[in-house]
Amino acid sequence: MPRWKSIVVLLVVAAALGGFFYYDSHYLGPRREKAESAKGRLWTVEPKDVERVTVVRKGETLRLQREGDGWEMLEPVKTRGDRSVVDDMVTGLVTARVDREIDPNPAKPADFGLAPPEATVALEVKGKTEPLTLQVGSKNPTGVWVYAREGGKPAVVTLSESIARDTTRPVADFRDHTVVAFDRKNVSGVDLQVDGQQMSIAADEPGKWRIVKPRELRADTDLVSEFLDKLEGAKATEFVDDAPKSLAPYGLDKPSRVTVWVGRDKDRAARTLLVGKTVPDKKGVYVKREGEPGVILTAEALWTAFPKTVAALRDKTVVTYAYDKLDRVEFSHHGETVALAKEGTGWKITAPEALRADSGAVTQLLWKIRDLQALGFLSETPAEIPRFLAKPDVTVKLWESGAKDPKVLLLQSSNEKRGGQAAAVAAVQNEGPVVLVPGKALTDLAPGVAELRDRTVFPAFDLGAVKRARVTGGDKPLVVEKTGETEWKQVEPSRGATKDGRVANVLLALKALKWKEIASKGGDDAKFGLDKPELEVTVWKGDGGELGTLLVGRTDGAVTYVKLKAEPGIFAVSSKDLEDLRKARADIPA
């Protein structure tokens, strides 16, 4: 045979094999898998095709109907079904496998709990004219299987015990326990009514709320968020009465109301819940879905989180500012002014004198301003500010980058008390409202220079930038050099290895050293034992430049006096903070 004919034959065979494999994997394979999975099953239908379920038990009938992607209960009460529980039951029924046939035609079905049965199930399936039926009897002696028989067939078979468990569950299990169903991310508004007072809030964008009724005010976003969390997560703990003769016993004849608006414009829809009396002994509260007759008990936490007044619902933040845009801050109190300015990622003091600031202390102070909350509202209009704050005790000015004028917070002492604690009056100049705040704000927001200045003794440095260090005690220096990312070697008084982490401990102790007080502004080295220091620690950068030298002088009990070699100031530090430095010459060599 010519070579080209052989090639053609091979190509034809390859194409045929490829076609077979494709047909097998895409058509025959799935069919085989489906047939295999159906082997031994009671029925060969899919859960998604079941449209209605009826379960008849002793003294009651349960009827459920598929609605969209969920279920509706039609009997014994018309209400929403619990999708998860119903789906589990339906899936268990249609995928049930027969373990074995016990008796093809029992003389006494009652011996198997089938006269009458514990439950009779009917599944109405899409495309089938007659329902699939199953009688569920008692469990076998081991409790692992349950006796059952299909439709009009006489044979008794055993199925998984889960069939009995699912079909004999209490009716309440099949009910949707969600108190009010809504999609939190699509909530655009909430209406509230308590004791005849009506309030409405709106979200112009997700998570940012404002009060629109009874008047325009900023809303407390955290409070609204917590309430919506509780409302969305509220579950029925008890279905109290599905057809109450009167709502008065439950406090639902004159209820509080919450209406959640989901979506916007023409797609906007409402969900309303009525809230009645609390039930302290059950730690619950009676509620009722609008349009449904049943009374439900849910956790009292829902009512606790319910905003009951405009004062509770409104934003109680006294002054708002953007921390990342803050350039300058000024605190004035008792004739003293402390001014701060941003310096890189930290802060510096610019008045009454130029000093390094402790950025951590400044940040904590700014957080106190941000977190200042109103305890009560005295007046809404800026025109009333001079009446309540004629002589402010504390003034805080906040300059944001790009803003022409600062925001000015005014605080003044007051005779008012809230919760047994002293209160102060506060307002943002030219803005209002005038509010009461905790009295401690008068001291919290009146810092002195000593509270804000940087108390770090040694100049700031990064551990990774240090290349060489020397610790000298008397005339015996210990010198170490970095040989890798974190590895160090000893180069004086002799060459050798160092113990893991000991050099880093010394550098961290040096970096963290803070003074307790300023002992002297200079010129008193001998008085504090710094003319002949006990210890001298020097650190160099990778380029050979000196980062600084610390001198350690006389110890006076709990304090020791130190200074930087290049600067005159002498500081008292805690003696305990120098322990790693003092032990360095003994601890570092391996």
Coordinates of C-alpha atoms in Angstrom, one line a residue:
M1 CA 0.0 0.0 0.0
P2 CA 1.4 3.4 -0.9
R3 CA 2.6 5.4 2.1
W4 CA 0.1 8.2 1.6
K5 CA -2.8 5.7 1.8
S6 CA -1.4 4.4 5.1
I7 CA -1.3 7.9 6.5
V8 CA -5.0 8.6 5.4
V9 CA -6.1 5.3 7.1
L10 CA -4.3 6.2 10.3
L11 CA -5.9 9.7 10.3
V12 CA -9.4 8.2 9.7
V13 CA -8.8 5.7 12.6
A14 CA -7.5 8.5 14.9
A15 CA -10.5 10.7 14.0
A16 CA -12.9 7.8 14.8
L17 CA -11.2 7.1 18.1
G18 CA -11.3 10.8 19.0
G19 CA -15.0 11.0 18.1
F20 CA -15.7 8.0 20.2
F21 CA -13.8 9.4 23.2
Y22 CA -15.6 12.7 22.9
Y23 CA -19.0 11.0 22.6
D24 CA -18.1 8.7 25.6
S25 CA -16.9 11.5 27.8
H26 CA -19.7 14.0 26.9
Y27 CA -22.7 11.8 26.4
L28 CA -22.2 8.2 27.5
G29 CA -20.1 9.0 30.6
P30 CA -22.6 11.3 32.3
R31 CA -25.4 8.9 31.4
R32 CA -23.5 6.0 33.1
E33 CA -22.8 8.2 36.1
K34 CA -26.5 9.1 36.3
A35 CA -27.6 5.5 36.0
E36 CA -25.1 4.5 38.6
S37 CA -26.2 7.2 41.1
A38 CA -29.9 6.1 40.5
K39 CA -29.1 2.5 41.3
G40 CA -31.0 1.4 44.4
R41 CA -32.9 4.6 44.7
L42 CA -36.5 4.6 45.6
W43 CA -37.3 7.1 42.9
T44 CA -35.4 8.6 40.0
V45 CA -36.4 12.2 40.2
E46 CA -34.4 15.3 41.0
P47 CA -35.0 17.5 44.1
K48 CA -35.4 20.6 41.9
D49 CA -38.4 19.1 40.1
V50 CA -40.4 18.6 43.3
E51 CA -43.1 21.4 43.3
R52 CA -45.3 20.5 46.3
V53 CA -44.9 18.3 49.4
T54 CA -47.6 17.0 51.7
V55 CA -46.8 15.1 54.9
V56 CA -49.8 13.6 56.8
R57 CA -49.0 12.8 60.4
K58 CA -51.1 11.7 63.4
G59 CA -53.4 14.6 64.0
E60 CA -51.8 17.1 61.6
T61 CA -51.1 17.8 57.9
L62 CA -48.1 19.7 56.6
R63 CA -48.3 21.2 53.1
L64 CA -45.5 23.0 51.4
Q65 CA -45.2 24.6 47.9
R66 CA -42.2 25.8 46.1
E67 CA -42.2 29.6 45.6
G68 CA -39.3 31.0 43.5
D69 CA -36.1 29.8 45.1
G70 CA -37.8 29.1 48.5
W71 CA -40.8 27.4 50.0
E72 CA -44.2 28.6 51.3
M73 CA -46.1 26.7 54.0
L74 CA -49.8 26.3 53.1
E75 CA -50.9 24.1 56.0
P76 CA -51.3 24.0 59.0
V77 CA -50.6 27.8 58.7
K78 CA -50.0 30.0 55.7
T79 CA -46.4 31.4 56.1
R80 CA -42.9 31.3 54.7
G81 CA -41.1 28.0 54.9
D82 CA -37.6 27.4 56.0
R83 CA -35.8 26.8 52.7
S84 CA -32.9 24.9 54.2
V85 CA -35.0 22.5 56.3
V86 CA -37.5 21.8 53.5
D87 CA -34.7 21.3 50.9
D88 CA -33.0 18.8 53.2
M89 CA -36.2 16.8 53.6
V90 CA -37.0 16.8 49.8
T91 CA -33.4 15.9 48.9
G92 CA -33.4 13.1 51.5
L93 CA -36.7 11.7 50.1
V94 CA -35.9 11.7 46.4
T95 CA -32.4 10.3 46.9
A96 CA -33.4 7.7 49.4
R97 CA -32.0 4.2 48.7
V98 CA -33.6 0.9 49.6
D99 CA -31.4 -1.0 52.0
R100 CA -33.4 -4.3 51.5
E101 CA -36.9 -5.7 51.2
I102 CA -38.1 -7.1 54.6
D103 CA -41.5 -8.6 53.6
P104 CA -43.1 -8.7 50.1
N105 CA -46.6 -8.8 51.6
P106 CA -46.8 -8.5 55.4
A107 CA -49.9 -9.9 57.1
K108 CA -49.6 -7.4 59.9
P109 CA -48.3 -4.0 58.6
A110 CA -48.8 -2.7 62.2
D111 CA -45.8 -4.8 63.2
F112 CA -43.7 -2.3 61.1
G113 CA -45.5 0.8 62.4
L114 CA -47.4 1.1 59.1
A115 CA -51.0 0.7 60.3
P116 CA -51.4 3.5 60.6
P117 CA -48.0 4.9 59.4
E118 CA -46.0 7.5 61.4
A119 CA -46.1 9.7 58.3
T120 CA -47.5 9.5 54.8
V121 CA -45.6 11.6 52.2
A122 CA -46.8 12.8 48.8
L123 CA -44.4 14.6 46.4
E124 CA -45.9 16.4 43.4
V125 CA -43.2 16.4 40.7
K126 CA -43.1 18.5 37.6
G127 CA -44.1 16.5 34.5
K128 CA -45.8 13.8 36.5
T129 CA -49.6 13.5 36.8
E130 CA -49.6 11.4 39.9
P131 CA -47.8 12.2 43.1
L132 CA -45.0 9.9 44.5
T133 CA -46.1 8.6 47.8
L134 CA -44.4 6.9 50.7
Q135 CA -45.6 5.5 54.0
V136 CA -43.0 5.8 56.8
G137 CA -43.3 3.4 59.8
S138 CA -41.3 2.6 62.9
K139 CA -37.6 2.2 63.2
N140 CA -36.0 -1.3 63.2
P141 CA -34.5 -2.7 66.4
T142 CA -31.1 -1.2 65.8
G143 CA -32.5 2.3 65.2
V144 CA -30.4 2.7 62.0
W145 CA -33.2 2.0 59.5
V146 CA -36.9 2.8 59.2
Y147 CA -39.6 0.6 57.8
A148 CA -41.5 2.0 54.8
R149 CA -43.5 1.1 51.7
E150 CA -43.9 3.0 48.5
G151 CA -47.3 4.1 47.1
G152 CA -49.8 1.2 46.8
K153 CA -47.1 -1.5 46.9
P154 CA -47.5 -4.0 49.7
A155 CA -43.7 -4.7 50.1
V156 CA -42.0 -3.4 53.3
V157 CA -38.5 -2.1 52.8
T158 CA -35.9 -0.4 55.0
L159 CA -34.6 3.1 54.4
S160 CA -32.2 5.4 56.2
E161 CA -33.4 6.5 59.6
S162 CA -33.0 10.1 58.4
I163 CA -36.3 9.7 56.4
A164 CA -38.2 9.2 59.7
R165 CA -36.3 12.1 61.3
D166 CA -37.0 14.5 58.5
T167 CA -40.7 13.6 58.0
T168 CA -41.6 13.7 61.7
R169 CA -40.0 16.9 62.6
P170 CA -42.2 19.5 64.5
V171 CA -44.1 21.8 62.2
A172 CA -42.2 24.8 63.7
D173 CA -39.0 23.4 62.2
F174 CA -40.4 23.8 58.7
R175 CA -41.3 27.5 59.3
D176 CA -39.0 30.3 58.3
H177 CA -37.5 31.6 61.6
T178 CA -36.2 34.8 60.1
V179 CA -38.3 37.6 61.7
V180 CA -38.0 40.0 58.8
A181 CA -36.2 39.1 55.6
F182 CA -34.2 41.7 53.7
D183 CA -30.9 42.2 51.9
R184 CA -28.8 44.4 54.1
K185 CA -26.6 45.8 51.4
N186 CA -29.7 47.1 49.5
V187 CA -31.3 48.9 52.4
S188 CA -31.9 52.5 51.3
G189 CA -34.1 53.8 54.2
V190 CA -35.7 52.9 57.5
D191 CA -38.9 54.3 59.1
L192 CA -39.3 54.0 62.8
Q193 CA -42.3 54.7 65.0
V194 CA -42.2 54.6 68.8
D195 CA -44.9 56.1 71.2
G196 CA -46.4 58.1 68.3
Q197 CA -43.0 59.7 67.3
Q198 CA -42.1 59.0 63.7
M199 CA -38.5 59.0 62.5
S200 CA -37.0 58.3 59.1
I201 CA -33.4 57.8 58.0
A202 CA -31.9 57.5 54.6
A203 CA -28.6 56.2 53.2
D204 CA -27.3 58.4 50.4
E205 CA -24.5 55.8 50.0
P206 CA -24.0 52.5 51.8
G207 CA -23.2 52.9 55.4
K208 CA -23.7 56.7 55.6
W209 CA -27.0 57.5 57.3
R210 CA -28.8 60.8 57.9
I211 CA -32.1 61.6 59.7
V212 CA -34.7 63.0 57.3
K213 CA -37.6 63.1 59.7
P214 CA -38.6 64.9 61.9
R215 CA -35.7 67.1 60.7
E216 CA -32.4 66.9 58.9
L217 CA -29.6 65.6 61.2
R218 CA -26.6 63.4 60.9
A219 CA -27.5 59.8 62.1
D220 CA -25.3 57.7 64.4
T221 CA -24.0 55.3 61.8
D222 CA -22.7 52.8 64.4
L223 CA -26.1 52.7 66.1
V224 CA -28.0 52.2 62.8
S225 CA -25.6 49.5 61.7
E226 CA -25.9 47.6 65.0
F227 CA -29.7 47.9 64.8
L228 CA -29.8 46.6 61.3
D229 CA -27.5 43.7 62.3
K230 CA -29.9 42.8 65.1
L231 CA -33.0 43.1 62.8
E232 CA -31.5 41.1 59.9
G233 CA -30.3 38.4 62.3
A234 CA -33.4 38.2 64.4
K235 CA -34.9 34.7 64.6
A236 CA -38.2 33.4 66.0
T237 CA -37.6 31.7 69.3
E238 CA -41.3 30.7 69.6
F239 CA -44.3 30.9 67.3
V240 CA -46.7 32.1 70.0
D241 CA -50.1 32.3 68.3
D242 CA -50.9 31.9 64.6
A243 CA -54.5 33.3 64.9
P244 CA -54.7 35.5 68.0
K245 CA -58.2 36.8 68.9
S246 CA -56.7 40.0 70.2
L247 CA -53.2 41.6 69.9
A248 CA -53.6 43.6 73.1
P249 CA -52.1 40.8 75.4
Y250 CA -48.9 41.1 73.3
G251 CA -48.7 44.9 73.2
L252 CA -49.3 44.7 69.4
D253 CA -52.5 46.6 69.4
K254 CA -50.4 49.8 69.8
P255 CA -47.0 48.6 68.6
S256 CA -43.8 50.3 67.7
R257 CA -43.0 49.8 64.1
V258 CA -39.9 49.5 61.9
T259 CA -40.1 49.6 58.1
V260 CA -37.1 48.7 56.1
W261 CA -36.9 50.1 52.5
V262 CA -34.9 48.0 50.1
G263 CA -33.8 49.2 46.7
R264 CA -34.4 52.6 45.0
D265 CA -36.9 54.3 42.8
K266 CA -39.4 52.0 41.0
D267 CA -37.7 48.9 42.5
R268 CA -38.2 50.1 46.1
A269 CA -40.0 47.7 48.4
A270 CA -40.8 47.7 52.1
R271 CA -40.7 45.1 54.9
T272 CA -42.5 46.1 58.1
L273 CA -42.3 44.6 61.6
L274 CA -44.5 45.5 64.5
V275 CA -42.9 45.3 68.0
G276 CA -44.9 44.8 71.2
K277 CA -44.3 43.9 74.8
T278 CA -41.1 42.5 76.2
V279 CA -41.2 39.2 78.1
P280 CA -38.4 39.5 80.7
D281 CA -38.6 35.9 82.0
K282 CA -38.0 34.6 78.4
K283 CA -35.6 37.5 77.6
G284 CA -37.8 38.1 74.5
V285 CA -40.1 40.6 72.8
Y286 CA -43.3 39.9 70.9
V287 CA -43.2 40.9 67.2
K288 CA -45.5 40.5 64.2
R289 CA -44.9 40.7 60.5
E290 CA -47.2 43.3 58.9
G291 CA -49.8 41.5 56.7
E292 CA -49.4 38.2 58.6
P293 CA -51.6 37.3 61.6
G294 CA -49.1 35.3 63.7
V295 CA -47.4 36.5 66.9
I296 CA -43.7 35.6 67.2
L297 CA -41.3 35.8 70.2
T298 CA -37.8 36.9 69.3
A299 CA -34.7 37.9 71.4
E300 CA -35.1 41.0 73.5
A301 CA -31.8 42.2 72.1
L302 CA -33.8 43.5 69.0
W303 CA -35.8 45.9 71.2
T304 CA -32.7 46.9 73.2
A305 CA -31.0 48.0 69.9
F306 CA -34.2 49.7 68.6
P307 CA -33.6 53.5 68.3
K308 CA -36.4 55.0 70.4
T309 CA -35.8 58.7 70.2
V310 CA -34.2 61.3 67.8
A311 CA -31.6 62.0 70.5
A312 CA -30.6 58.3 70.5
L313 CA -30.7 58.1 66.7
R314 CA -28.7 61.2 65.9
D315 CA -24.9 61.3 65.5
K316 CA -23.4 62.3 68.8
T317 CA -19.9 63.1 67.5
V318 CA -19.0 66.6 68.6
V319 CA -16.4 67.4 66.0
T320 CA -15.6 65.6 62.8
Y321 CA -12.3 65.9 61.0
A322 CA -10.1 63.9 58.6
Y323 CA -7.1 62.6 60.6
D324 CA -5.0 62.0 57.5
K325 CA -5.5 65.6 56.3
L326 CA -4.7 67.2 59.6
D327 CA -1.7 69.6 59.3
R328 CA -1.8 71.6 62.5
V329 CA -3.4 71.5 66.0
E330 CA -3.5 74.1 68.7
F331 CA -4.7 73.7 72.4
S332 CA -5.3 76.8 74.5
H333 CA -6.2 76.6 78.2
H334 CA -5.6 78.8 81.3
G335 CA -3.6 81.3 79.3
E336 CA -1.2 78.6 77.8
T337 CA -1.1 77.5 74.2
V338 CA 0.5 74.4 72.9
A339 CA 0.8 74.2 69.1
L340 CA 1.7 71.1 67.0
A341 CA 2.5 70.7 63.4
K342 CA 2.8 67.6 61.2
E343 CA 6.3 66.5 60.4
G344 CA 6.5 63.6 57.9
T345 CA 4.5 60.9 59.4
G346 CA 4.9 62.2 63.0
W347 CA 4.4 65.5 64.9
K348 CA 6.5 68.3 66.3
I349 CA 5.8 70.9 69.0
T350 CA 6.1 74.5 67.6
A351 CA 4.9 76.5 70.7
P352 CA 5.6 77.5 73.4
E353 CA 9.0 76.2 72.2
A354 CA 10.3 74.0 69.3
L355 CA 10.6 70.4 70.5
R356 CA 10.2 66.9 69.2
A357 CA 6.7 65.5 69.9
D358 CA 5.8 62.0 71.1
S359 CA 3.7 61.0 68.0
G360 CA 2.0 58.2 70.0
A361 CA 0.8 60.7 72.7
V362 CA -0.3 63.2 70.0
T363 CA -2.3 60.4 68.2
Q364 CA -4.0 59.4 71.4
L365 CA -5.0 63.0 72.0
L366 CA -6.4 63.4 68.5
W367 CA -8.4 60.2 69.0
K368 CA -9.9 61.6 72.2
I369 CA -11.1 64.6 70.1
R370 CA -12.5 62.3 67.4
D371 CA -14.2 60.1 70.0
L372 CA -15.8 62.9 72.0
Q373 CA -19.5 62.2 72.2
A374 CA -22.4 64.3 73.3
L375 CA -24.3 63.3 76.4
G376 CA -27.1 65.7 75.7
F377 CA -28.1 68.5 73.4
L378 CA -28.7 72.0 74.7
S379 CA -29.3 74.1 71.6
E380 CA -29.2 73.4 67.8
T381 CA -28.4 76.9 66.5
P382 CA -24.9 78.5 66.3
A383 CA -26.4 81.8 67.6
E384 CA -26.8 80.2 71.0
I385 CA -23.1 79.3 71.4
P386 CA -22.1 82.7 73.1
R387 CA -24.8 82.2 75.7
F388 CA -23.6 78.8 76.8
L389 CA -19.8 79.3 76.1
A390 CA -19.2 82.9 77.0
K391 CA -15.7 82.1 78.5
P392 CA -14.4 78.8 77.1
D393 CA -11.9 77.0 79.4
V394 CA -10.4 75.1 76.5
T395 CA -10.1 75.9 72.8
V396 CA -8.9 73.3 70.3
K397 CA -8.1 74.4 66.7
L398 CA -7.8 71.8 63.9
W399 CA -6.3 72.8 60.6
E400 CA -7.0 70.4 57.7
S401 CA -4.8 70.7 54.5
G402 CA -6.6 72.8 51.9
A403 CA -9.0 74.3 54.4
K404 CA -9.0 78.1 54.7
D405 CA -10.0 78.2 58.4
P406 CA -9.6 75.8 61.3
K407 CA -12.4 73.9 63.0
V408 CA -12.6 75.4 66.5
L409 CA -13.8 73.3 69.4
L410 CA -14.9 75.2 72.5
L411 CA -15.3 73.7 75.9
Q412 CA -16.5 75.2 79.2
S413 CA -17.2 73.9 82.7
S414 CA -20.8 73.4 83.8
N415 CA -22.8 72.6 86.8
E416 CA -24.7 69.9 84.9
K417 CA -24.3 66.2 85.6
R418 CA -25.1 63.2 83.5
G419 CA -25.2 59.7 85.0
G420 CA -23.9 61.1 88.3
Q421 CA -20.7 62.4 86.5
A422 CA -19.7 66.0 85.9
A423 CA -20.5 67.4 82.5
A424 CA -19.0 70.2 80.4
V425 CA -20.5 72.3 77.6
A426 CA -19.0 72.0 74.1
A427 CA -19.7 73.3 70.6
V428 CA -17.9 73.8 67.3
Q429 CA -17.6 77.5 66.7
N430 CA -20.0 78.9 64.1
E431 CA -21.6 75.5 63.7
G432 CA -23.4 74.1 66.7
P433 CA -25.1 72.3 68.2
V434 CA -24.3 73.1 71.8
V435 CA -23.9 69.9 73.7
L436 CA -23.0 68.4 77.0
V437 CA -19.9 66.2 77.1
P438 CA -18.1 64.3 79.9
G439 CA -16.5 66.7 82.2
K440 CA -13.1 65.0 82.0
A441 CA -12.8 66.4 78.4
L442 CA -11.7 69.7 80.1
T443 CA -8.5 67.9 81.3
D444 CA -8.2 65.4 78.5
L445 CA -8.0 68.1 75.9
A446 CA -5.8 70.5 77.9
P447 CA -2.3 69.0 77.5
G448 CA 0.9 70.5 78.7
V449 CA 4.2 70.4 76.8
A450 CA 5.5 67.8 79.2
E451 CA 2.7 65.4 78.2
L452 CA 3.3 65.8 74.4
R453 CA 7.0 66.2 74.0
D454 CA 9.1 63.2 72.9
R455 CA 10.7 61.6 75.9
T456 CA 13.0 59.3 73.8
V457 CA 16.6 59.9 75.0
F458 CA 18.4 58.5 71.9
P459 CA 17.9 59.8 68.4
A460 CA 15.5 57.7 66.4
F461 CA 16.9 55.0 64.2
D462 CA 16.0 51.7 62.4
L463 CA 17.6 48.5 63.5
G464 CA 18.3 47.6 59.9
A465 CA 20.4 50.8 59.5
V466 CA 22.8 50.0 62.3
K467 CA 26.2 48.6 61.1
R468 CA 28.4 48.9 64.2
A469 CA 28.0 49.4 67.9
R470 CA 30.4 49.9 70.9
V471 CA 29.7 49.4 74.6
T472 CA 32.4 50.8 76.9
G473 CA 32.6 50.3 80.7
G474 CA 35.6 51.9 82.2
D475 CA 38.4 51.2 79.7
K476 CA 37.1 47.8 78.4
P477 CA 35.2 48.4 75.1
L478 CA 33.1 45.7 73.4
V479 CA 32.7 46.4 69.6
V480 CA 30.4 44.4 67.3
E481 CA 29.7 44.6 63.6
K482 CA 26.9 43.4 61.5
T483 CA 27.8 40.6 59.0
G484 CA 24.3 39.9 57.5
E485 CA 20.7 40.9 57.8
T486 CA 20.5 40.0 61.5
E487 CA 24.0 38.4 62.2
W488 CA 26.6 40.1 64.2
K489 CA 30.3 39.4 65.1
Q490 CA 32.5 40.6 67.9
V491 CA 35.6 42.5 66.6
E492 CA 37.0 44.0 70.0
P493 CA 38.5 43.2 72.4
S494 CA 38.9 40.0 70.4
R495 CA 37.2 38.5 67.3
G496 CA 34.5 36.0 67.7
A497 CA 30.8 35.1 67.5
T498 CA 27.9 36.7 69.4
K499 CA 24.9 35.1 71.0
D500 CA 21.7 35.1 69.0
G501 CA 19.5 38.2 69.5
R502 CA 21.6 39.8 72.2
V503 CA 22.8 42.7 70.1
A504 CA 19.3 43.3 68.9
N505 CA 18.1 43.4 72.6
V506 CA 20.7 46.1 73.4
L507 CA 19.7 48.2 70.4
L508 CA 16.0 47.9 71.2
A509 CA 16.6 48.9 74.8
L510 CA 18.5 52.0 73.5
K511 CA 15.8 52.8 71.0
A512 CA 13.0 52.5 73.7
L513 CA 14.8 54.4 76.5
K514 CA 12.6 57.3 77.7
W515 CA 13.3 59.9 80.4
K516 CA 11.2 60.4 83.5
E517 CA 12.3 64.0 84.1
I518 CA 14.8 66.6 83.0
A519 CA 17.5 66.7 85.7
S520 CA 19.5 69.6 84.2
K521 CA 19.7 71.6 81.0
G522 CA 23.4 71.2 81.1
G523 CA 26.7 72.1 82.7
D524 CA 26.3 69.7 85.7
D525 CA 28.0 66.5 84.3
A526 CA 30.1 66.0 87.4
K527 CA 27.1 66.4 89.7
F528 CA 25.4 63.5 88.0
G529 CA 28.4 61.3 87.5
L530 CA 28.6 62.0 83.7
D531 CA 32.1 63.4 83.7
K532 CA 33.3 59.8 84.3
P533 CA 30.4 57.7 83.0
E534 CA 29.8 54.2 84.2
L535 CA 28.8 53.2 80.6
E536 CA 29.1 54.6 77.1
V537 CA 27.1 53.2 74.2
T538 CA 27.8 54.4 70.6
V539 CA 26.0 53.3 67.4
W540 CA 27.1 53.9 63.8
K541 CA 25.2 53.7 60.5
G542 CA 26.3 51.7 57.5
D543 CA 28.0 54.7 55.9
G544 CA 30.2 55.1 59.0
G545 CA 28.2 58.1 60.3
E546 CA 27.6 58.2 64.1
L547 CA 23.9 57.9 65.1
G548 CA 24.8 59.0 68.7
T549 CA 26.5 58.2 72.0
L550 CA 24.7 57.6 75.3
L551 CA 26.5 58.3 78.5
V552 CA 25.3 56.5 81.7
G553 CA 26.1 58.3 85.0
R554 CA 25.2 58.1 88.6
T555 CA 22.4 55.8 89.9
D556 CA 20.2 57.2 92.6
G557 CA 18.0 54.3 93.7
A558 CA 15.2 53.8 91.1
V559 CA 16.6 56.4 88.7
T560 CA 19.9 56.8 86.8
Y561 CA 21.2 59.9 85.1
V562 CA 22.0 59.8 81.4
K563 CA 22.8 62.2 78.5
L564 CA 23.8 62.3 74.9
K565 CA 27.4 63.0 74.4
A566 CA 26.7 65.6 71.8
E567 CA 23.9 67.5 73.7
P568 CA 24.0 69.3 77.1
G569 CA 20.7 68.1 78.6
I570 CA 20.8 65.5 81.5
F571 CA 17.8 63.2 82.0
A572 CA 16.7 60.9 84.8
V573 CA 15.6 57.4 83.5
S574 CA 14.4 54.3 85.2
S575 CA 17.3 52.2 86.4
K576 CA 15.5 49.1 85.2
D577 CA 15.4 50.3 81.6
L578 CA 19.2 50.1 81.5
E579 CA 19.6 46.5 82.5
D580 CA 20.2 45.2 79.0
L581 CA 22.8 47.9 78.3
R582 CA 24.6 47.1 81.6
K583 CA 24.7 43.4 80.9
A584 CA 25.7 43.8 77.2
R585 CA 29.5 43.3 77.7
A586 CA 28.9 40.0 79.5
D587 CA 25.8 38.8 77.5
I588 CA 26.8 39.5 73.9
P589 CA 30.0 37.4 73.4
A590 CA 29.2 33.8 72.5

